[in-house]
Amino acid sequence: MDRFKKLAPFIVAKISKEVASSYYYHNLAHTLDVVQCVKSIGEKEKVTPLELELLSVAALLHDIGFINGPVDHEMRGSNYAQVILPAYSFKVDEIQIIANLILSTKYPPQPKCLLEKIICDADLDYLGRTDFETISANLFKELKNANANLSVEEWNRIQVNFLTNHQYFTTTSLTLRSKTKMEHLTKLRLLIGEE
């Protein structure tokens, strides 16, 4: 994890300075949350220390593309990883894994291996947590900033659709997050009169 520790301060500072303050969800707090979640899920899924480092770097970079806005941010993040990581002693094959992990977070996620499953689950871990409403409110604020006409009711419908179609991929997330996620979905369905 030494390479991650060298890279992290630079990326944290870059996100802090260059990601617009209007991104109330896709910001440094989300990035650090995903870094924490890949470590937690990765350890429970028994990945190797090297795999955990690659996951942590990918999590750190997965939304760096938001510096230039949301459209195709995963591709920009993946490209940025390939440019910056050689300077931090990452090998070509490791960089390719990291680049693929970043790309795998594009919605809807279609992970092809365990590491991709872990980062996809970490990216949307909050859907099955008790801080869901707080984080969801930040995402609503971000989306409303981009679309002033977005109403709370429309947002609740979007969330019902999102939660209904979302799935966790790892045994860890399925075990730890599914029940709470379903509770959020039930509550939202009540709000829009679906229950």
PDB file of C-alpha atoms in Angstrom:
ATOM      1  CA  MET A   1       0.000   0.000   0.000  1.00  0.00           C
ATOM      2  CA  ASP A   2       3.077   2.268  -0.059  1.00  0.00           C
ATOM      3  CA  ARG A   3       2.334   3.406  -3.616  1.00  0.00           C
ATOM      4  CA  PHE A   4      -1.259   4.215  -2.651  1.00  0.00           C
ATOM      5  CA  LYS A   5       0.001   6.263   0.322  1.00  0.00           C
ATOM      6  CA  LYS A   6       2.290   8.279  -1.980  1.00  0.00           C
ATOM      7  CA  LEU A   7      -0.462   8.867  -4.551  1.00  0.00           C
ATOM      8  CA  ALA A   8      -3.347   9.658  -2.168  1.00  0.00           C
ATOM      9  CA  PRO A   9      -2.317  13.165  -0.963  1.00  0.00           C
ATOM     10  CA  PHE A  10      -1.849  14.369  -4.559  1.00  0.00           C
ATOM     11  CA  ILE A  11      -5.228  13.008  -5.727  1.00  0.00           C
ATOM     12  CA  VAL A  12      -7.061  14.214  -2.595  1.00  0.00           C
ATOM     13  CA  ALA A  13      -5.691  17.737  -3.162  1.00  0.00           C
ATOM     14  CA  LYS A  14      -6.550  17.588  -6.870  1.00  0.00           C
ATOM     15  CA  ILE A  15     -10.168  16.533  -6.234  1.00  0.00           C
ATOM     16  CA  SER A  16     -10.524  19.146  -3.480  1.00  0.00           C
ATOM     17  CA  LYS A  17      -9.315  21.948  -5.760  1.00  0.00           C
ATOM     18  CA  GLU A  18     -10.593  20.928  -9.179  1.00  0.00           C
ATOM     19  CA  VAL A  19     -13.967  19.169  -8.765  1.00  0.00           C
ATOM     20  CA  ALA A  20     -16.674  21.864  -8.835  1.00  0.00           C
ATOM     21  CA  SER A  21     -18.385  22.589  -5.502  1.00  0.00           C
ATOM     22  CA  SER A  22     -21.742  21.991  -7.242  1.00  0.00           C
ATOM     23  CA  TYR A  23     -20.990  18.245  -7.112  1.00  0.00           C
ATOM     24  CA  TYR A  24     -22.540  17.633  -3.703  1.00  0.00           C
ATOM     25  CA  TYR A  25     -22.343  13.840  -4.160  1.00  0.00           C
ATOM     26  CA  HIS A  26     -19.514  13.185  -6.648  1.00  0.00           C
ATOM     27  CA  ASN A  27     -16.884  14.828  -4.474  1.00  0.00           C
ATOM     28  CA  LEU A  28     -13.975  14.018  -2.164  1.00  0.00           C
ATOM     29  CA  ALA A  29     -16.248  12.608   0.568  1.00  0.00           C
ATOM     30  CA  HIS A  30     -17.694  10.069  -1.894  1.00  0.00           C
ATOM     31  CA  THR A  31     -14.243   9.167  -3.198  1.00  0.00           C
ATOM     32  CA  LEU A  32     -12.887   8.547   0.309  1.00  0.00           C
ATOM     33  CA  ASP A  33     -16.018   6.566   1.183  1.00  0.00           C
ATOM     34  CA  VAL A  34     -15.458   4.281  -1.822  1.00  0.00           C
ATOM     35  CA  VAL A  35     -11.770   3.858  -0.886  1.00  0.00           C
ATOM     36  CA  GLN A  36     -12.837   2.797   2.610  1.00  0.00           C
ATOM     37  CA  CYS A  37     -15.509   0.448   1.237  1.00  0.00           C
ATOM     38  CA  VAL A  38     -13.189  -1.336  -1.236  1.00  0.00           C
ATOM     39  CA  LYS A  39     -10.805  -2.001   1.652  1.00  0.00           C
ATOM     40  CA  SER A  40     -13.559  -3.314   3.892  1.00  0.00           C
ATOM     41  CA  ILE A  41     -15.249  -5.456   1.215  1.00  0.00           C
ATOM     42  CA  GLY A  42     -11.886  -6.562  -0.230  1.00  0.00           C
ATOM     43  CA  GLU A  43     -10.664  -7.814   3.148  1.00  0.00           C
ATOM     44  CA  LYS A  44     -13.900  -9.740   3.745  1.00  0.00           C
ATOM     45  CA  GLU A  45     -13.668 -11.211   0.230  1.00  0.00           C
ATOM     46  CA  LYS A  46     -10.077 -12.245   1.051  1.00  0.00           C
ATOM     47  CA  VAL A  47      -8.291 -10.527  -1.832  1.00  0.00           C
ATOM     48  CA  THR A  48      -4.492 -10.345  -1.767  1.00  0.00           C
ATOM     49  CA  PRO A  49      -2.642  -7.263  -0.427  1.00  0.00           C
ATOM     50  CA  LEU A  50      -1.669  -6.345  -4.021  1.00  0.00           C
ATOM     51  CA  GLU A  51      -5.293  -6.647  -5.197  1.00  0.00           C
ATOM     52  CA  LEU A  52      -6.355  -4.474  -2.264  1.00  0.00           C
ATOM     53  CA  GLU A  53      -3.822  -1.825  -3.304  1.00  0.00           C
ATOM     54  CA  LEU A  54      -5.026  -1.870  -6.924  1.00  0.00           C
ATOM     55  CA  LEU A  55      -8.641  -1.600  -5.732  1.00  0.00           C
ATOM     56  CA  SER A  56      -7.764   1.312  -3.438  1.00  0.00           C
ATOM     57  CA  VAL A  57      -6.012   3.208  -6.242  1.00  0.00           C
ATOM     58  CA  ALA A  58      -8.932   2.577  -8.616  1.00  0.00           C
ATOM     59  CA  ALA A  59     -11.372   3.799  -5.951  1.00  0.00           C
ATOM     60  CA  LEU A  60      -9.271   6.925  -5.426  1.00  0.00           C
ATOM     61  CA  LEU A  61      -9.367   7.670  -9.177  1.00  0.00           C
ATOM     62  CA  HIS A  62     -12.828   6.348 -10.111  1.00  0.00           C
ATOM     63  CA  ASP A  63     -14.518   9.795 -10.207  1.00  0.00           C
ATOM     64  CA  ILE A  64     -11.484  11.988 -10.990  1.00  0.00           C
ATOM     65  CA  GLY A  65     -13.055  12.544 -14.415  1.00  0.00           C
ATOM     66  CA  PHE A  66     -15.685  14.757 -12.739  1.00  0.00           C
ATOM     67  CA  ILE A  67     -13.064  17.511 -12.934  1.00  0.00           C
ATOM     68  CA  ASN A  68     -14.357  17.876 -16.516  1.00  0.00           C
ATOM     69  CA  GLY A  69     -18.001  16.997 -15.789  1.00  0.00           C
ATOM     70  CA  PRO A  70     -20.077  13.829 -15.548  1.00  0.00           C
ATOM     71  CA  VAL A  71     -20.289  12.695 -19.193  1.00  0.00           C
ATOM     72  CA  ASP A  72     -17.781   9.879 -19.867  1.00  0.00           C
ATOM     73  CA  HIS A  73     -16.017  10.597 -16.569  1.00  0.00           C
ATOM     74  CA  GLU A  74     -15.099   6.909 -16.175  1.00  0.00           C
ATOM     75  CA  MET A  75     -13.211   6.914 -19.497  1.00  0.00           C
ATOM     76  CA  ARG A  76     -11.372  10.109 -18.537  1.00  0.00           C
ATOM     77  CA  GLY A  77     -10.514   8.609 -15.136  1.00  0.00           C
ATOM     78  CA  SER A  78      -9.250   5.442 -16.772  1.00  0.00           C
ATOM     79  CA  ASN A  79      -7.114   7.437 -19.224  1.00  0.00           C
ATOM     80  CA  TYR A  80      -5.791   9.649 -16.414  1.00  0.00           C
ATOM     81  CA  ALA A  81      -4.747   6.556 -14.431  1.00  0.00           C
ATOM     82  CA  GLN A  82      -2.717   5.342 -17.410  1.00  0.00           C
ATOM     83  CA  VAL A  83      -0.949   8.712 -17.655  1.00  0.00           C
ATOM     84  CA  ILE A  84      -0.183   9.296 -13.969  1.00  0.00           C
ATOM     85  CA  LEU A  85       0.464   5.861 -12.446  1.00  0.00           C
ATOM     86  CA  PRO A  86       3.814   5.000 -14.098  1.00  0.00           C
ATOM     87  CA  ALA A  87       5.337   7.842 -12.027  1.00  0.00           C
ATOM     88  CA  TYR A  88       4.186   6.000  -8.885  1.00  0.00           C
ATOM     89  CA  SER A  89       5.966   2.721  -9.808  1.00  0.00           C
ATOM     90  CA  PHE A  90       2.904   0.872 -11.071  1.00  0.00           C
ATOM     91  CA  LYS A  91       3.618  -1.730 -13.755  1.00  0.00           C
ATOM     92  CA  VAL A  92       1.812  -1.809 -17.108  1.00  0.00           C
ATOM     93  CA  ASP A  93      -0.345  -4.823 -16.189  1.00  0.00           C
ATOM     94  CA  GLU A  94      -1.279  -3.274 -12.817  1.00  0.00           C
ATOM     95  CA  ILE A  95      -2.260  -0.005 -14.507  1.00  0.00           C
ATOM     96  CA  GLN A  96      -4.433  -1.920 -16.960  1.00  0.00           C
ATOM     97  CA  ILE A  97      -6.256  -3.620 -14.065  1.00  0.00           C
ATOM     98  CA  ILE A  98      -6.807  -0.240 -12.372  1.00  0.00           C
ATOM     99  CA  ALA A  99      -8.027   1.335 -15.635  1.00  0.00           C
ATOM    100  CA  ASN A 100     -10.489  -1.544 -16.122  1.00  0.00           C
ATOM    101  CA  LEU A 101     -11.699  -1.254 -12.519  1.00  0.00           C
ATOM    102  CA  ILE A 102     -12.470   2.439 -13.069  1.00  0.00           C
ATOM    103  CA  LEU A 103     -14.350   1.650 -16.299  1.00  0.00           C
ATOM    104  CA  SER A 104     -16.355  -1.070 -14.519  1.00  0.00           C
ATOM    105  CA  THR A 105     -18.039   1.556 -12.295  1.00  0.00           C
ATOM    106  CA  LYS A 106     -19.960   2.924 -15.306  1.00  0.00           C
ATOM    107  CA  TYR A 107     -23.708   2.495 -14.811  1.00  0.00           C
ATOM    108  CA  PRO A 108     -25.224  -0.003 -15.180  1.00  0.00           C
ATOM    109  CA  PRO A 109     -22.339  -2.015 -13.743  1.00  0.00           C
ATOM    110  CA  GLN A 110     -21.444  -5.294 -15.447  1.00  0.00           C
ATOM    111  CA  PRO A 111     -18.455  -6.570 -13.480  1.00  0.00           C
ATOM    112  CA  LYS A 112     -16.516  -9.445 -15.018  1.00  0.00           C
ATOM    113  CA  CYS A 113     -14.328 -10.508 -12.069  1.00  0.00           C
ATOM    114  CA  LEU A 114     -14.204 -10.326  -8.272  1.00  0.00           C
ATOM    115  CA  LEU A 115     -12.226  -7.072  -8.153  1.00  0.00           C
ATOM    116  CA  GLU A 116     -14.739  -5.373 -10.460  1.00  0.00           C
ATOM    117  CA  LYS A 117     -17.590  -6.711  -8.304  1.00  0.00           C
ATOM    118  CA  ILE A 118     -15.909  -5.236  -5.221  1.00  0.00           C
ATOM    119  CA  ILE A 119     -15.465  -1.727  -6.652  1.00  0.00           C
ATOM    120  CA  CYS A 120     -19.006  -1.695  -8.088  1.00  0.00           C
ATOM    121  CA  ASP A 121     -20.410  -2.674  -4.692  1.00  0.00           C
ATOM    122  CA  ALA A 122     -18.216  -0.120  -2.912  1.00  0.00           C
ATOM    123  CA  ASP A 123     -19.312   2.664  -5.280  1.00  0.00           C
ATOM    124  CA  LEU A 124     -22.983   2.116  -4.360  1.00  0.00           C
ATOM    125  CA  ASP A 125     -22.473   0.797  -0.837  1.00  0.00           C
ATOM    126  CA  TYR A 126     -24.563   3.648   0.633  1.00  0.00           C
ATOM    127  CA  LEU A 127     -27.754   2.221  -0.943  1.00  0.00           C
ATOM    128  CA  GLY A 128     -27.780  -0.359   1.846  1.00  0.00           C
ATOM    129  CA  ARG A 129     -26.569   1.797   4.722  1.00  0.00           C
ATOM    130  CA  THR A 130     -28.234   3.859   7.425  1.00  0.00           C
ATOM    131  CA  ASP A 131     -26.768   7.106   5.998  1.00  0.00           C
ATOM    132  CA  PHE A 132     -28.665   6.513   2.732  1.00  0.00           C
ATOM    133  CA  GLU A 133     -31.049   9.452   3.206  1.00  0.00           C
ATOM    134  CA  THR A 134     -28.247  11.962   3.881  1.00  0.00           C
ATOM    135  CA  ILE A 135     -26.182  10.829   0.889  1.00  0.00           C
ATOM    136  CA  SER A 136     -29.255  10.584  -1.326  1.00  0.00           C
ATOM    137  CA  ALA A 137     -30.164  14.175  -0.393  1.00  0.00           C
ATOM    138  CA  ASN A 138     -26.713  15.288  -1.590  1.00  0.00           C
ATOM    139  CA  LEU A 139     -27.201  13.482  -4.893  1.00  0.00           C
ATOM    140  CA  PHE A 140     -30.641  15.104  -5.304  1.00  0.00           C
ATOM    141  CA  LYS A 141     -29.059  18.519  -4.643  1.00  0.00           C
ATOM    142  CA  GLU A 142     -26.391  17.801  -7.279  1.00  0.00           C
ATOM    143  CA  LEU A 143     -28.937  16.666  -9.870  1.00  0.00           C
ATOM    144  CA  LYS A 144     -31.298  19.551  -9.108  1.00  0.00           C
ATOM    145  CA  ASN A 145     -28.400  21.941  -9.632  1.00  0.00           C
ATOM    146  CA  ALA A 146     -28.072  20.514 -13.161  1.00  0.00           C
ATOM    147  CA  ASN A 147     -31.871  20.333 -13.699  1.00  0.00           C
ATOM    148  CA  ALA A 148     -33.843  22.958 -11.749  1.00  0.00           C
ATOM    149  CA  ASN A 149     -37.155  21.311 -12.742  1.00  0.00           C
ATOM    150  CA  LEU A 150     -36.407  18.068 -10.895  1.00  0.00           C
ATOM    151  CA  SER A 151     -39.065  17.671  -8.200  1.00  0.00           C
ATOM    152  CA  VAL A 152     -38.803  15.652  -4.991  1.00  0.00           C
ATOM    153  CA  GLU A 153     -41.511  13.308  -6.277  1.00  0.00           C
ATOM    154  CA  GLU A 154     -39.656  12.717  -9.566  1.00  0.00           C
ATOM    155  CA  TRP A 155     -36.476  12.130  -7.578  1.00  0.00           C
ATOM    156  CA  ASN A 156     -38.226   9.566  -5.369  1.00  0.00           C
ATOM    157  CA  ARG A 157     -39.464   7.768  -8.502  1.00  0.00           C
ATOM    158  CA  ILE A 158     -35.931   7.787  -9.935  1.00  0.00           C
ATOM    159  CA  GLN A 159     -34.659   6.303  -6.674  1.00  0.00           C
ATOM    160  CA  VAL A 160     -37.345   3.593  -6.617  1.00  0.00           C
ATOM    161  CA  ASN A 161     -36.366   2.630 -10.167  1.00  0.00           C
ATOM    162  CA  PHE A 162     -32.641   2.751  -9.321  1.00  0.00           C
ATOM    163  CA  LEU A 163     -32.966   0.660  -6.151  1.00  0.00           C
ATOM    164  CA  THR A 164     -35.284  -1.832  -7.874  1.00  0.00           C
ATOM    165  CA  ASN A 165     -32.785  -2.406 -10.691  1.00  0.00           C
ATOM    166  CA  HIS A 166     -29.632  -2.242  -8.570  1.00  0.00           C
ATOM    167  CA  GLN A 167     -27.900  -5.403  -7.434  1.00  0.00           C
ATOM    168  CA  TYR A 168     -24.952  -6.118  -5.203  1.00  0.00           C
ATOM    169  CA  PHE A 169     -22.443  -8.607  -6.595  1.00  0.00           C
ATOM    170  CA  THR A 170     -20.197  -9.742  -3.722  1.00  0.00           C
ATOM    171  CA  THR A 171     -21.275 -12.135  -0.987  1.00  0.00           C
ATOM    172  CA  THR A 172     -20.170  -9.493   1.530  1.00  0.00           C
ATOM    173  CA  SER A 173     -22.429  -6.732   0.190  1.00  0.00           C
ATOM    174  CA  LEU A 174     -25.341  -9.093  -0.435  1.00  0.00           C
ATOM    175  CA  THR A 175     -25.093 -10.211   3.191  1.00  0.00           C
ATOM    176  CA  LEU A 176     -24.461  -6.814   4.809  1.00  0.00           C
ATOM    177  CA  ARG A 177     -26.466  -4.399   2.641  1.00  0.00           C
ATOM    178  CA  SER A 178     -29.449  -6.113   0.995  1.00  0.00           C
ATOM    179  CA  LYS A 179     -31.844  -5.948   3.953  1.00  0.00           C
ATOM    180  CA  THR A 180     -31.347  -2.222   4.616  1.00  0.00           C
ATOM    181  CA  LYS A 181     -31.500  -1.467   0.891  1.00  0.00           C
ATOM    182  CA  MET A 182     -34.905  -3.174   0.713  1.00  0.00           C
ATOM    183  CA  GLU A 183     -36.087  -1.134   3.720  1.00  0.00           C
ATOM    184  CA  HIS A 184     -35.145   2.086   1.882  1.00  0.00           C
ATOM    185  CA  LEU A 185     -36.964   0.856  -1.224  1.00  0.00           C
ATOM    186  CA  THR A 186     -40.111   0.048   0.764  1.00  0.00           C
ATOM    187  CA  LYS A 187     -40.051   3.500   2.380  1.00  0.00           C
ATOM    188  CA  LEU A 188     -39.618   5.224  -0.997  1.00  0.00           C
ATOM    189  CA  ARG A 189     -42.442   3.188  -2.540  1.00  0.00           C
ATOM    190  CA  LEU A 190     -44.708   4.343   0.262  1.00  0.00           C
ATOM    191  CA  LEU A 191     -43.710   7.950  -0.438  1.00  0.00           C
ATOM    192  CA  ILE A 192     -44.749   7.706  -4.089  1.00  0.00           C
ATOM    193  CA  GLY A 193     -47.863   5.662  -3.270  1.00  0.00           C
ATOM    194  CA  GLU A 194     -46.650   2.340  -4.722  1.00  0.00           C
ATOM    195  CA  GLU A 195     -47.130   0.195  -1.602  1.00  0.00           C
TER     196      GLU A 195
END
